[in-house]
Amino acid sequence: MEKHFIEYLEKKVIAEKEIKYDEARELMAISGSTVFDLFVAANRIKEHFVGKKVHLCSIINAKSGKCAENCAFCAQSSHHDTDVPVFDLVDVDEIAKSARAAEKDLATCFGIVTSGRSINSVDEFKTILSAVQRVRNETGISASASLGMLTLEQAEALRDAGLVTYHHNIETSREFFPQVCTTHSYDDSLETIKNVKKAGLRVCSGVILGLGEAEKDRVDMAFTLKELGVDSVPVNFLNPVENTRFEHNAPVEPLELLKSVAIFRFILPKKRIGICGGREKNLRDLQSLIFLAGANATMVGHYLTTKGRNKEDDLQMIHDLGLEVG
Ligand code: SF4
C-alpha cells in the first residue's frame, strides 16, 4: 500500500501537480525499509526537475560570537557560555581571499556570514558591501550573505553591490519556533525574507532538524518555505554544542533525517535542496544517501562553528555516485 502511495505521489509531482499537506503527513508515517522506495522516488523527482548536478557552497565566518539573541542551538549566542571563537568583522581582504579559495574548491556559491540579530553599524555594512564587490570582481563565484535581519534598503544596497543570494533560515516551524528562540519572532524572519525577495535577490532559507520538533513540524517547515517561494533550501541537522540549551537533545536516526529530506523534495520539487551543517555527525556512513534522498547541493569545507570533513572526500563521494559538480 505504502509503495503504491509513493508511486502515485511521485507521478503526481512529476506531472507538476502539487502534493497536498495531508499527503506529505502520510509520507512521514512511512517506516522500515519502505523509506528506500521513498528515496528512489525523491531521486527521480530531483533528476526530472533539476538534473544530476551537485551545487557546492562554502562560507566564511566573518564575525563570530557575542550575539544577544537566544537561539537555543547556537554556540554564538551570548546566552550560552561556549568555547566558540569571538571576533569582530574580518577585513575585506580576508573575505576576498576566502572567496578565491572557495572557487578553487569548486564551490559555486560563497556566503559571508556574520553573527547577531542584524548589521546596525554603518561602517560594518560598508565593509560588507565592499567585500561583496570584491567577490563579484575577483571571482566567478556567486556571492551570498547571511547577516541576520535585513531592511529593504539594505537588501537593495547589497543587490547593487553584486550580491546574488541572501541567506536567512526560518530554522523550524512557526509552532515550534518559541521553543527555539524568544528574542525575535518568526514573523521577524519572514519579514526579512520578504524584503530580500522584494529587492530581487535569490532567497536561500532553510531549517535545522533535530531541535526537538515533531514530524508535523518538519512538514510545516517545508510548506512554509514553499509559500515563501524561496530558491534554495539548506537543511541542517543539529550538532549539539556543549553549554547550549539544546546540548542534550537526543539525536534523530539518520534514516528519519533522510526521510525528511526526501519529503522536502516532494514538496519543493524544483528547488535547490542542500544538506549543510551536522551532515557528518548525524548521518555518519549514510552521508552519500543525501543525494538519493533528493538533495542536489551540499556545503564543502567547514561550517560556521563546527568542522566539516575533508573536501576531497566529498568530491570523491560525488564522483563515485556518478554525479557532477556544477
Ligand atoms: S542563530 Fe544567529 S541570531 Fe540566533 S543566536 Fe546564533 S548568531 Fe544570534
CSV table of N, CA and C and ligand atoms in Angstrom, one decimal, residues 67 69-71 73-74 76-77 115-117 171 184, ligand 1:
chain,number,residue,atom,x,y,z
A,67,CYS,N,26.4,37.3,20.2
A,67,CYS,CA,25.0,37.6,19.7
A,67,CYS,C,24.1,37.7,20.9
A,69,GLU,N,20.9,37.5,20.8
A,69,GLU,CA,19.7,36.6,20.6
A,69,GLU,C,19.9,35.3,21.4
A,70,ASN,N,18.8,34.6,21.6
A,70,ASN,CA,18.9,33.4,22.4
A,70,ASN,C,18.5,32.1,21.7
A,71,CYS,N,18.9,32.0,20.5
A,71,CYS,CA,18.6,30.7,19.7
A,71,CYS,C,19.2,29.5,20.4
A,73,PHE,N,20.0,26.5,19.9
A,73,PHE,CA,21.0,25.6,19.2
A,73,PHE,C,22.4,26.3,19.0
A,74,CYS,N,22.4,27.6,19.3
A,74,CYS,CA,23.5,28.4,18.7
A,74,CYS,C,24.7,28.6,19.7
A,76,GLN,N,26.9,30.7,19.2
A,76,GLN,CA,27.3,32.1,19.2
A,76,GLN,C,26.5,33.0,20.0
A,77,SER,N,25.4,32.5,20.6
A,77,SER,CA,24.6,33.3,21.5
A,77,SER,C,25.3,33.6,22.8
A,115,SER,N,27.5,36.9,12.8
A,115,SER,CA,26.6,36.7,14.0
A,115,SER,C,25.8,37.9,14.3
A,116,GLY,N,24.8,37.7,15.0
A,116,GLY,CA,24.0,38.9,15.5
A,116,GLY,C,22.6,39.0,14.9
A,117,ARG,N,21.8,39.8,15.5
A,117,ARG,CA,20.4,39.9,15.0
A,117,ARG,C,20.4,40.6,13.7
A,171,GLU,N,14.6,28.3,10.3
A,171,GLU,CA,15.1,27.4,11.4
A,171,GLU,C,14.1,26.2,11.6
A,184,HIS,N,13.5,37.1,19.1
A,184,HIS,CA,12.9,37.6,17.9
A,184,HIS,C,11.8,36.6,17.5
B,1,SF4,S1,21.5,31.8,15.2
B,1,SF4,FE1,22.1,33.9,14.6
B,1,SF4,S2,20.6,35.2,15.7
B,1,SF4,FE2,20.5,33.2,16.7
B,1,SF4,S3,21.9,33.3,18.4
B,1,SF4,FE3,23.0,32.5,16.7
B,1,SF4,S4,24.0,34.2,15.7
B,1,SF4,FE4,22.4,35.0,17.0
